[in-house]
């Protein structure tokens, strides 16, 4: 077989290989391969404007190697200052052609032939032919988080025919074959350690702190750039080197002002820029004539807390209420009355109230006091924004000292008929239909009068919901994980003078056990103050072990949610309590919210979670180990939830 024929066979074989033909299984031991290939003209398209330290892929190069794909190696990389350390190549890969063998080109291994009049079978010669997979030969790939910062790089590449295997006699070196141009990595973020900065007119050295620049890659150690402001040219000045912001020397003030500017970072190398737009929650400049007390909170408080909540003002004594706590916001505020101007006067700086000297108390016969809930208006000294706060203080006006009755607020009693007060998150739904997946059932399916003691008159629909993990046809329970997440609530408004609790009712039904007696699924209970919208990135605290319950709201109180199901059969977790009879009964649960009083974004969640693999289709339900035959014996459990209620009960004299 001559050299040219071999090349033809190689090309044909490569085409066959690329078409995905099945490999034959037998082959001859030898076949001729091309030799003395002269490789010339290796050329890459240069890569320009790549980003520092980021993933980079070159084009596939062109070259002349008489049709034979090549094996490549990067020998070195340099800049204008010289050759770089070999460690730069640790993140660099160059593709090469792969030499393989076409294992069979004959259809059959044997044939029937006639020799000297006899019909015999003999082996048909099968030729071993080399085949080469080009495999994007010569393409250069640089991994993410590499060592290549901004600059120009030149790669020296060696190429040799794939047919030479380990023979380097035909290898050819191409110096500076590939040119890579890398641009600076643009910043990904800009932050200030202190969110609120006070710029005082006429005060020397009054300026914000310098910001911190963030990049998507940790390798960035220095960055040649400058700062600019995109607006407020007559008001603010930014230091181009540090990013600190001060007042324009010609600025004059008529009243306090606030700014959340857009800051531009400009590369001194390329003049590329990135704009960072700030909100008041990210970065706030407060301009004033005199220094103001600032903090990192909102300009208006999240809660106005008088302690105690109920207070007594006696006509003629000239006494004042306590001052409110507004520490959940910026302390630079003033106070005014929103209602009851005839009855009270308020200290604009402290928020304490006293009786209007001109007010005359006229009590109905038999009444000891007039109970009033004045609205309080809080105004920011910083931005002049104002907000009205209702039912933050209860004042009993009397002629003699009087103790106001204890107040009860059912401050969050959501309807479960719609998703206005909660959201559902399916992590692993398992094919459940809408009829069993967190389904609203209507008031008649709830606990009814059992929950009446906790239910205020304003709540007319106790709105139960259920979650049932079963798929019909044939009946089975799939692996399942889903969440019911209540709308966040601000508990800080009751941080002082109240006992807080979360109350709800739940019933467990149709709960099977796994074959060893363990629970198949449970309703896990969680709380958090930082729900991100993603259950997997939220810091949850499970509270099943500390929550308390009473069976049908009466009798003994137990700590910890009960084991689901009828409590029968083997008990490998030592958690079943058949004597309690909690199965298929409404249980009143109560969680003490005292540990979470300071949370402004308290979130309560229920999670239906299965504990088996695959489908639950057969269970043990008796002490004798017999397979249960009751309806829904393949169900991992059904839970009804009703009357979710956050309650604040006023403390009287600290009790």
XYZ file of C-alpha atoms in Angstrom:
655
model
C 0.000 0.000 0.000
C 1.582 3.307 -1.019
C 1.694 6.519 0.981
C -0.985 8.340 -1.029
C -3.405 5.444 -0.745
C -2.867 5.409 3.013
C -3.774 9.089 3.178
C -6.940 8.428 1.201
C -7.896 5.603 3.558
C -7.186 7.834 6.546
C -9.451 10.553 5.203
C -12.213 8.045 4.442
C -11.840 6.470 7.857
C -12.000 9.857 9.523
C -15.239 10.540 7.697
C -16.602 7.156 8.758
C -15.570 7.905 12.361
C -17.238 11.292 12.284
C -20.449 9.717 11.003
C -20.606 7.582 14.144
C -20.257 4.148 12.478
C -19.985 1.135 14.722
C -16.440 -0.139 15.178
C -15.646 -3.555 13.608
C -14.027 -6.042 15.963
C -11.191 -7.760 14.021
C -8.186 -6.253 12.237
C -4.811 -7.046 10.670
C -1.673 -6.360 12.672
C -0.012 -3.847 10.369
C -0.845 -1.042 7.971
C 1.244 1.785 6.629
C 0.949 5.304 8.191
C 2.149 8.584 6.722
C 5.632 9.788 7.622
C 7.800 12.842 6.982
C 4.947 15.349 7.377
C 6.132 18.966 7.178
C 3.858 21.242 9.228
C 3.702 24.888 8.147
C 1.598 28.025 8.473
C 0.097 27.561 11.955
C -2.205 30.575 12.370
C -4.626 31.619 15.154
C -7.177 34.375 15.161
C -6.061 36.647 17.968
C -8.340 37.061 20.969
C -8.768 40.669 22.044
C -10.739 42.304 24.847
C -10.879 39.163 26.970
C -11.462 39.813 30.685
C -8.775 39.360 33.310
C -8.821 36.075 35.240
C -11.853 34.855 33.254
C -12.507 31.831 31.035
C -11.070 32.217 27.515
C -11.341 29.987 24.427
C -9.398 30.500 21.201
C -10.482 29.621 17.682
C -9.330 26.356 16.077
C -6.121 27.250 14.197
C -5.410 26.720 10.530
C -2.224 24.968 9.388
C -0.812 22.850 6.564
C 0.065 19.284 7.519
C -0.806 17.405 4.323
C -4.261 16.609 5.711
C -2.978 14.928 8.865
C -4.353 16.426 12.121
C -1.744 17.285 14.748
C -0.908 16.905 18.403
C -0.239 20.250 20.111
C 1.627 21.446 23.170
C 2.067 24.948 24.601
C 5.742 25.374 25.381
C 5.680 28.835 26.929
C 3.859 32.145 27.229
C 5.426 35.591 27.359
C 4.634 39.279 27.654
C 6.687 42.223 26.404
C 8.709 41.919 29.625
C 9.761 38.332 28.972
C 8.731 34.718 29.497
C 6.271 34.000 32.304
C 6.571 31.407 35.029
C 5.338 27.932 33.915
C 2.640 28.102 36.618
C 0.659 30.351 34.270
C 0.086 27.274 32.130
C -1.504 25.289 34.963
C -4.879 26.668 33.932
C -4.261 26.329 30.172
C -5.281 23.362 28.018
C -4.689 22.834 24.280
C -6.645 20.239 22.337
C -4.913 17.630 20.162
C -5.924 15.161 17.524
C -6.427 11.601 18.747
C -4.885 8.664 16.855
C -7.070 5.581 16.942
C -7.667 2.508 14.801
C -10.490 1.530 12.506
C -10.964 -1.919 13.961
C -12.804 -3.576 11.049
C -13.651 -2.672 7.475
C -14.872 -6.105 6.293
C -18.498 -7.087 6.893
C -17.796 -10.734 7.796
C -14.889 -12.516 9.426
C -15.225 -15.703 7.308
C -16.222 -16.676 3.752
C -17.192 -19.909 1.952
C -14.741 -20.724 -0.894
C -13.989 -23.757 -3.176
C -10.409 -25.094 -3.003
C -9.476 -28.126 -5.187
C -13.133 -28.978 -5.521
C -13.801 -28.850 -1.777
C -16.094 -26.242 -0.203
C -14.378 -24.799 2.884
C -14.645 -21.774 5.211
C -11.604 -19.586 5.683
C -10.883 -16.244 7.392
C -11.171 -13.139 5.265
C -8.250 -10.720 5.716
C -9.298 -7.709 7.748
C -7.036 -4.690 7.579
C -6.039 -2.526 10.531
C -6.275 1.084 9.347
C -5.298 4.089 11.481
C -7.958 6.711 12.057
C -7.550 10.204 13.491
C -10.166 12.214 15.368
C -9.244 15.902 14.894
C -10.908 16.740 18.243
C -10.713 20.532 17.702
C -6.962 20.142 17.466
C -5.031 23.274 18.422
C -7.873 25.075 20.218
C -6.629 26.725 23.425
C -8.843 26.823 26.511
C -7.958 28.870 29.616
C -9.897 28.030 32.785
C -11.823 30.546 34.878
C -9.893 32.081 37.819
C -6.599 31.897 35.943
C -3.497 34.091 36.402
C -3.867 36.277 33.320
C -4.441 39.903 34.308
C -4.731 42.812 31.873
C -2.057 42.877 29.175
C -0.855 41.183 25.966
C 0.313 37.561 25.969
C 2.046 35.495 23.289
C 1.943 31.688 23.294
C 4.628 29.477 21.726
C 3.054 26.288 20.385
C 4.601 23.007 19.235
C 2.802 20.803 16.691
C 3.552 17.299 15.399
C 1.549 14.844 13.261
C -0.806 12.645 15.264
C 0.493 9.678 13.237
C 3.964 10.056 14.746
C 2.790 8.996 18.169
C 5.862 9.552 20.384
C 8.213 10.352 17.529
C 9.217 14.023 17.751
C 11.253 14.112 14.504
C 8.527 15.999 12.635
C 7.612 18.338 15.535
C 7.569 22.026 14.610
C 7.734 24.984 17.027
C 5.790 28.172 16.237
C 6.881 31.106 18.367
C 4.212 33.662 19.379
C 1.639 31.631 17.454
C -1.292 32.874 19.552
C -1.840 36.464 20.709
C -4.121 37.061 23.677
C -5.170 40.562 24.685
C -6.676 40.814 28.174
C -8.660 43.804 29.417
C -9.028 44.772 33.085
C -11.791 43.022 34.994
C -14.611 45.488 35.603
C -15.774 46.002 39.209
C -18.846 44.041 40.305
C -19.801 46.037 43.394
C -19.256 49.158 45.478
C -20.070 49.267 49.189
C -19.748 51.597 52.162
C -19.165 50.153 55.625
C -21.201 53.035 57.056
C -24.487 53.466 55.201
C -25.487 56.940 56.420
C -23.036 59.874 56.265
C -23.656 63.371 57.619
C -22.165 66.234 55.586
C -22.290 69.385 57.715
C -22.234 72.716 55.914
C -19.220 74.802 56.907
C -17.576 72.009 58.887
C -13.992 71.452 57.753
C -13.200 67.905 56.712
C -16.868 66.869 56.572
C -16.895 63.978 54.093
C -18.129 60.454 53.678
C -15.941 57.451 54.213
C -14.205 55.865 51.226
C -16.019 52.952 49.600
C -14.760 49.444 48.966
C -14.577 48.155 45.406
C -15.506 44.507 44.826
C -14.639 42.200 41.939
C -16.033 38.870 40.822
C -12.498 37.387 41.009
C -10.367 37.236 44.140
C -7.183 37.612 42.079
C -7.651 41.362 41.633
C -5.106 42.956 43.962
C -4.969 46.441 42.446
C -7.030 48.409 39.969
C -6.069 51.580 38.134
C -9.263 53.621 38.065
C -10.894 56.871 39.096
C -14.230 57.927 40.611
C -16.799 60.323 39.171
C -20.317 61.417 40.115
C -22.954 61.316 37.393
C -24.953 64.212 38.885
C -25.179 66.804 41.659
C -22.258 68.782 40.207
C -23.316 71.946 42.109
C -23.804 70.116 45.390
C -21.363 67.235 45.825
C -17.689 66.625 45.067
C -16.071 63.187 44.910
C -12.380 62.493 45.434
C -11.327 60.807 42.196
C -8.761 58.639 43.989
C -10.545 57.583 47.199
C -14.262 57.932 46.391
C -14.938 60.000 49.521
C -17.717 62.564 48.932
C -17.877 66.080 50.353
C -19.901 69.251 49.757
C -19.170 71.623 46.902
C -17.514 74.745 48.379
C -20.177 77.026 46.808
C -23.136 74.998 48.111
C -25.682 76.814 50.282
C -28.400 75.146 52.347
C -31.980 76.153 53.093
C -33.094 72.908 54.750
C -31.715 69.417 55.340
C -31.309 67.358 52.185
C -30.556 63.713 51.402
C -28.780 62.181 48.426
C -28.141 58.652 47.172
C -25.915 59.400 44.182
C -24.791 57.274 41.267
C -21.037 56.733 41.365
C -19.056 55.947 38.234
C -15.829 53.893 38.300
C -13.657 54.497 35.234
C -10.682 52.368 34.178
C -7.602 54.539 33.595
C -6.335 51.891 31.185
C -9.322 51.508 28.854
C -11.677 54.353 29.903
C -14.405 51.733 30.355
C -16.763 52.529 33.215
C -19.364 50.963 35.480
C -22.145 52.956 37.160
C -23.320 52.012 40.646
C -26.770 53.348 41.530
C -27.475 53.552 45.253
C -30.685 53.622 47.253
C -31.176 55.095 50.726
C -30.792 51.580 52.161
C -27.363 51.200 50.508
C -25.752 54.638 50.839
C -27.224 57.895 52.085
C -25.673 61.357 52.311
C -27.453 63.665 54.771
C -26.652 67.357 54.353
C -27.418 69.606 57.327
C -26.434 72.867 59.042
C -25.560 71.048 62.248
C -24.400 67.544 63.035
C -27.173 64.954 63.213
C -27.234 61.606 65.011
C -27.416 58.902 62.372
C -27.464 55.115 62.277
C -27.749 52.420 59.637
C -31.496 52.034 60.029
C -34.346 53.594 58.053
C -35.040 57.303 58.433
C -38.386 56.503 60.074
C -38.719 53.848 62.789
C -40.164 50.448 61.985
C -42.028 50.600 65.299
C -42.958 53.166 67.938
C -42.999 51.370 71.296
C -44.414 52.953 74.465
C -43.732 50.880 77.572
C -45.998 50.029 79.148
C -48.508 50.054 76.334
C -51.380 50.981 78.675
C -50.820 54.126 80.770
C -52.928 56.275 83.090
C -53.098 60.078 83.058
C -55.055 61.602 85.964
C -56.739 64.941 85.401
C -55.042 67.755 87.267
C -51.826 65.916 88.172
C -49.750 67.166 85.232
C -48.075 63.795 84.679
C -46.549 62.513 81.436
C -46.413 59.161 79.736
C -43.162 57.377 79.117
C -41.170 58.277 76.020
C -41.405 55.889 73.081
C -38.601 53.673 71.810
C -37.885 54.469 68.144
C -34.488 52.770 67.939
C -35.589 50.655 64.968
C -35.074 53.791 62.854
C -32.948 56.910 62.760
C -33.160 58.790 66.110
C -33.255 62.220 64.421
C -37.057 62.536 64.505
C -39.786 64.743 65.947
C -43.243 63.828 67.247
C -46.720 65.289 66.808
C -50.300 64.235 67.428
C -52.348 62.777 64.607
C -55.620 62.636 66.595
C -57.061 63.619 69.993
C -55.616 67.145 69.873
C -58.226 68.334 72.366
C -57.159 65.793 74.966
C -53.362 65.682 74.797
C -50.209 67.624 74.243
C -46.980 65.971 73.081
C -43.320 66.770 73.560
C -42.077 67.161 69.991
C -38.554 65.998 70.843
C -39.259 63.053 73.180
C -42.758 61.837 72.206
C -44.063 61.845 75.799
C -47.736 62.819 76.195
C -49.637 64.660 78.896
C -53.185 65.971 79.231
C -54.110 69.233 77.555
C -54.622 71.694 80.458
C -57.827 72.891 78.798
C -59.324 69.427 78.525
C -62.366 68.622 80.668
C -63.101 64.952 81.321
C -66.795 64.091 81.041
C -67.285 60.433 81.997
C -70.546 58.554 81.536
C -72.138 57.419 84.763
C -70.505 54.293 86.159
C -67.332 54.641 84.053
C -63.966 55.005 85.832
C -61.872 56.103 82.859
C -61.923 57.060 79.201
C -59.717 54.765 77.087
C -58.074 56.573 74.152
C -55.612 55.440 71.453
C -54.038 58.646 70.065
C -52.263 58.418 66.733
C -48.632 59.548 66.758
C -46.967 61.237 63.779
C -43.213 60.794 63.522
C -41.275 63.133 61.220
C -37.672 62.644 60.114
C -35.372 65.591 60.773
C -33.250 64.241 57.961
C -35.717 63.941 55.079
C -38.885 65.539 56.534
C -40.784 62.376 55.650
C -43.522 61.514 58.114
C -45.497 58.455 59.102
C -48.547 57.942 61.297
C -48.520 55.149 63.900
C -51.858 53.918 65.256
C -52.527 51.882 68.413
C -49.006 52.262 69.747
C -50.136 53.578 73.144
C -53.326 53.183 75.180
C -54.099 55.996 77.609
C -56.721 55.789 80.336
C -57.853 59.301 81.327
C -59.350 59.308 84.820
C -60.112 61.471 87.837
C -58.492 58.944 90.176
C -55.555 56.541 89.628
C -56.732 53.705 87.392
C -55.217 50.515 85.964
C -56.287 49.965 82.322
C -57.535 46.483 81.395
C -55.177 44.123 79.616
C -55.222 44.431 75.801
C -55.116 41.529 73.350
C -54.115 42.036 69.702
C -54.588 39.279 67.132
C -52.289 41.275 64.892
C -51.887 38.639 62.164
C -54.851 36.348 61.522
C -54.558 35.543 57.807
C -57.170 33.959 55.599
C -55.859 30.817 53.927
C -58.456 30.961 51.154
C -56.062 32.887 48.902
C -52.305 33.237 48.717
C -52.359 36.883 49.796
C -50.832 35.962 53.156
C -48.580 33.044 52.271
C -46.596 31.507 49.431
C -45.978 27.900 48.372
C -42.599 26.537 47.342
C -42.310 23.077 45.763
C -38.820 21.629 46.144
C -39.838 18.123 45.035
C -43.519 17.830 44.210
C -43.605 14.232 43.017
C -46.553 14.584 40.648
C -49.235 15.604 43.145
C -52.355 17.170 41.679
C -53.951 20.433 42.784
C -56.636 18.546 44.690
C -54.205 17.401 47.380
C -51.381 19.959 47.185
C -51.883 22.636 49.888
C -55.571 22.781 49.027
C -58.069 25.219 50.599
C -60.923 23.192 52.104
C -63.488 25.687 53.429
C -64.448 26.601 56.990
C -66.523 23.469 57.648
C -63.367 21.328 57.430
C -61.692 23.285 60.232
C -61.694 22.909 64.018
C -64.877 24.969 64.344
C -65.777 25.967 67.897
C -62.634 24.325 69.293
C -60.672 27.398 68.134
C -63.346 29.961 69.024
C -61.613 31.114 72.209
C -58.623 32.430 70.248
C -60.621 33.685 67.278
C -61.593 37.381 67.317
C -65.097 38.397 66.233
C -63.726 40.002 63.081
C -62.607 36.596 61.773
C -65.588 34.879 60.176
C -63.737 32.420 57.932
C -61.296 30.205 59.791
C -59.977 29.009 56.404
C -58.395 25.560 56.810
C -55.939 24.238 54.248
C -54.663 20.705 53.764
C -51.646 18.951 52.307
C -52.100 15.328 51.223
C -49.257 13.340 49.676
C -50.852 10.702 47.468
C -51.061 10.026 43.728
C -53.867 7.813 42.438
C -53.816 5.192 39.689
C -52.302 3.193 41.325
C -52.271 4.777 44.769
C -48.789 5.681 45.927
C -46.969 8.356 47.904
C -43.997 9.865 46.074
C -40.996 11.557 47.608
C -42.135 15.060 48.440
C -40.765 18.315 49.864
C -42.771 21.555 49.834
C -43.186 24.672 51.970
C -46.047 26.937 53.049
C -44.406 30.240 54.026
C -46.378 32.919 55.848
C -45.970 36.598 55.001
C -43.293 38.249 57.128
C -44.383 40.286 60.163
C -42.796 43.030 62.259
C -42.707 41.775 65.850
C -40.653 44.718 67.111
C -43.802 46.831 67.510
C -44.604 44.567 70.487
C -41.023 44.311 71.747
C -41.894 45.756 75.149
C -44.893 45.199 77.372
C -46.408 42.236 75.523
C -46.342 38.456 75.558
C -46.221 37.195 71.983
C -47.237 33.818 70.611
C -48.044 32.118 67.328
C -51.102 29.880 67.534
C -52.457 27.470 64.943
C -54.490 24.280 64.744
C -53.413 21.135 62.904
C -54.807 17.634 62.383
C -52.977 14.592 61.015
C -54.848 11.971 59.001
C -54.219 9.048 56.586
C -50.614 8.659 57.809
C -48.887 5.372 56.998
C -45.607 4.094 58.420
C -42.672 2.631 56.569
C -42.178 -1.124 56.754
C -39.925 -0.870 59.816
C -42.469 1.299 61.630
C -40.780 4.653 61.109
C -42.735 7.733 60.115
C -43.091 8.212 56.371
C -43.531 12.000 56.432
C -44.016 14.862 58.854
C -44.946 18.528 58.962
C -41.758 20.318 59.959
C -42.093 23.813 61.481
C -39.541 26.599 60.931
C -38.984 30.278 61.713
C -36.540 32.841 60.324
C -35.925 36.585 60.150
C -34.121 36.591 56.795
C -36.323 34.807 54.267
C -34.545 35.419 50.959
C -37.288 34.105 48.695
C -35.232 30.923 48.293
C -35.745 28.247 50.968
C -32.286 26.797 50.271
C -30.434 30.055 51.070
C -32.498 31.095 54.106
C -31.253 30.545 57.672
C -34.120 28.508 59.119
C -34.586 27.409 62.729
C -36.714 24.291 63.228
C -39.027 24.566 66.255
C -40.857 21.206 66.294
C -39.085 20.246 69.526
C -40.056 23.375 71.499
C -43.574 24.099 70.284
C -46.385 23.146 72.684
C -49.772 21.569 71.971
C -53.028 20.510 73.587
C -55.340 17.824 72.210
C -58.481 19.594 70.991
C -57.230 22.635 72.930
C -57.918 21.095 76.338
C -56.261 19.123 79.121
C -52.556 18.442 79.440
C -50.031 20.482 77.488
C -47.212 18.633 75.710
C -43.922 19.898 74.335
C -42.874 18.947 70.822
C -45.050 17.969 67.881
C -46.354 14.380 68.164
C -45.191 11.563 65.912
C -47.632 11.428 62.966
C -49.934 8.461 62.474
C -51.863 6.130 64.744
C -48.793 5.320 66.918
C -49.227 1.554 66.277
C -46.603 -0.999 65.247
C -42.812 -1.081 65.687
C -41.199 2.055 67.102
C -37.512 2.189 66.066
C -37.314 5.933 66.835
C -38.851 5.447 70.302
C -41.174 8.369 69.537
C -44.671 6.867 69.447
C -47.166 7.679 72.226
C -50.386 5.716 71.656
C -51.716 6.818 75.053
C -52.031 10.434 73.857
C -54.516 9.689 71.040
C -53.436 12.595 68.851
C -54.168 10.877 65.524
C -57.075 12.320 63.508
C -57.736 14.956 66.179
C -57.336 18.699 66.041
C -54.361 19.887 68.083
C -53.896 23.471 69.260
C -50.263 24.503 68.838
C -48.619 27.512 70.460
C -45.105 28.840 69.876
C -43.683 31.425 72.286
C -42.490 34.353 70.151
C -40.647 36.007 73.030
C -37.206 35.024 71.661
C -38.074 36.712 68.346
C -39.534 40.008 69.635
C -36.862 42.176 68.048
C -37.343 40.713 64.568
C -38.820 43.046 61.971
C -39.165 40.323 59.329
C -40.332 37.326 61.327
C -41.406 34.491 59.028
C -43.180 31.270 60.015
C -43.186 28.261 57.693
C -44.635 24.746 57.506
C -42.773 22.121 55.491
C -44.225 18.788 54.362
C -41.245 16.418 54.124
C -41.084 12.690 53.283
C -38.404 10.392 54.726
C -38.389 7.483 52.286
C -36.766 6.762 48.917
C -38.829 6.066 45.830
C -42.577 5.520 46.275
C -44.355 4.444 49.440
C -46.702 1.664 48.315
C -46.877 -0.831 51.179
C -46.770 -0.251 54.922
C -46.893 -2.032 58.263
C -49.649 -0.762 60.535
C -49.993 -3.412 63.265
C -47.927 -4.914 66.052
C -48.049 -8.296 64.314
C -46.367 -6.945 61.211
C -49.365 -7.428 58.949
C -49.661 -5.166 55.956
C -52.422 -2.622 56.480
C -55.514 -2.918 54.350
C -57.275 0.305 55.368
C -58.095 2.981 52.823
C -55.170 5.264 52.035
C -52.716 2.674 53.364
C -50.274 3.966 50.753
C -50.512 7.571 51.954
C -47.539 9.090 53.752
C -49.904 11.460 55.531
C -52.465 14.209 55.283
C -52.299 17.378 57.371
C -55.018 19.984 57.930
C -53.888 23.463 59.078
C -56.272 26.137 60.361
C -56.569 29.413 62.315
C -52.984 30.620 62.083
C -52.867 33.514 64.529
C -50.131 35.773 65.943
C -51.260 37.142 69.303
C -49.899 39.982 71.481
C -51.193 40.014 75.071
C -50.457 43.146 77.054
C -48.563 42.698 80.284
C -50.004 44.539 83.286
C -47.463 45.620 85.920
C -44.880 43.417 84.232
C -47.003 40.258 84.581
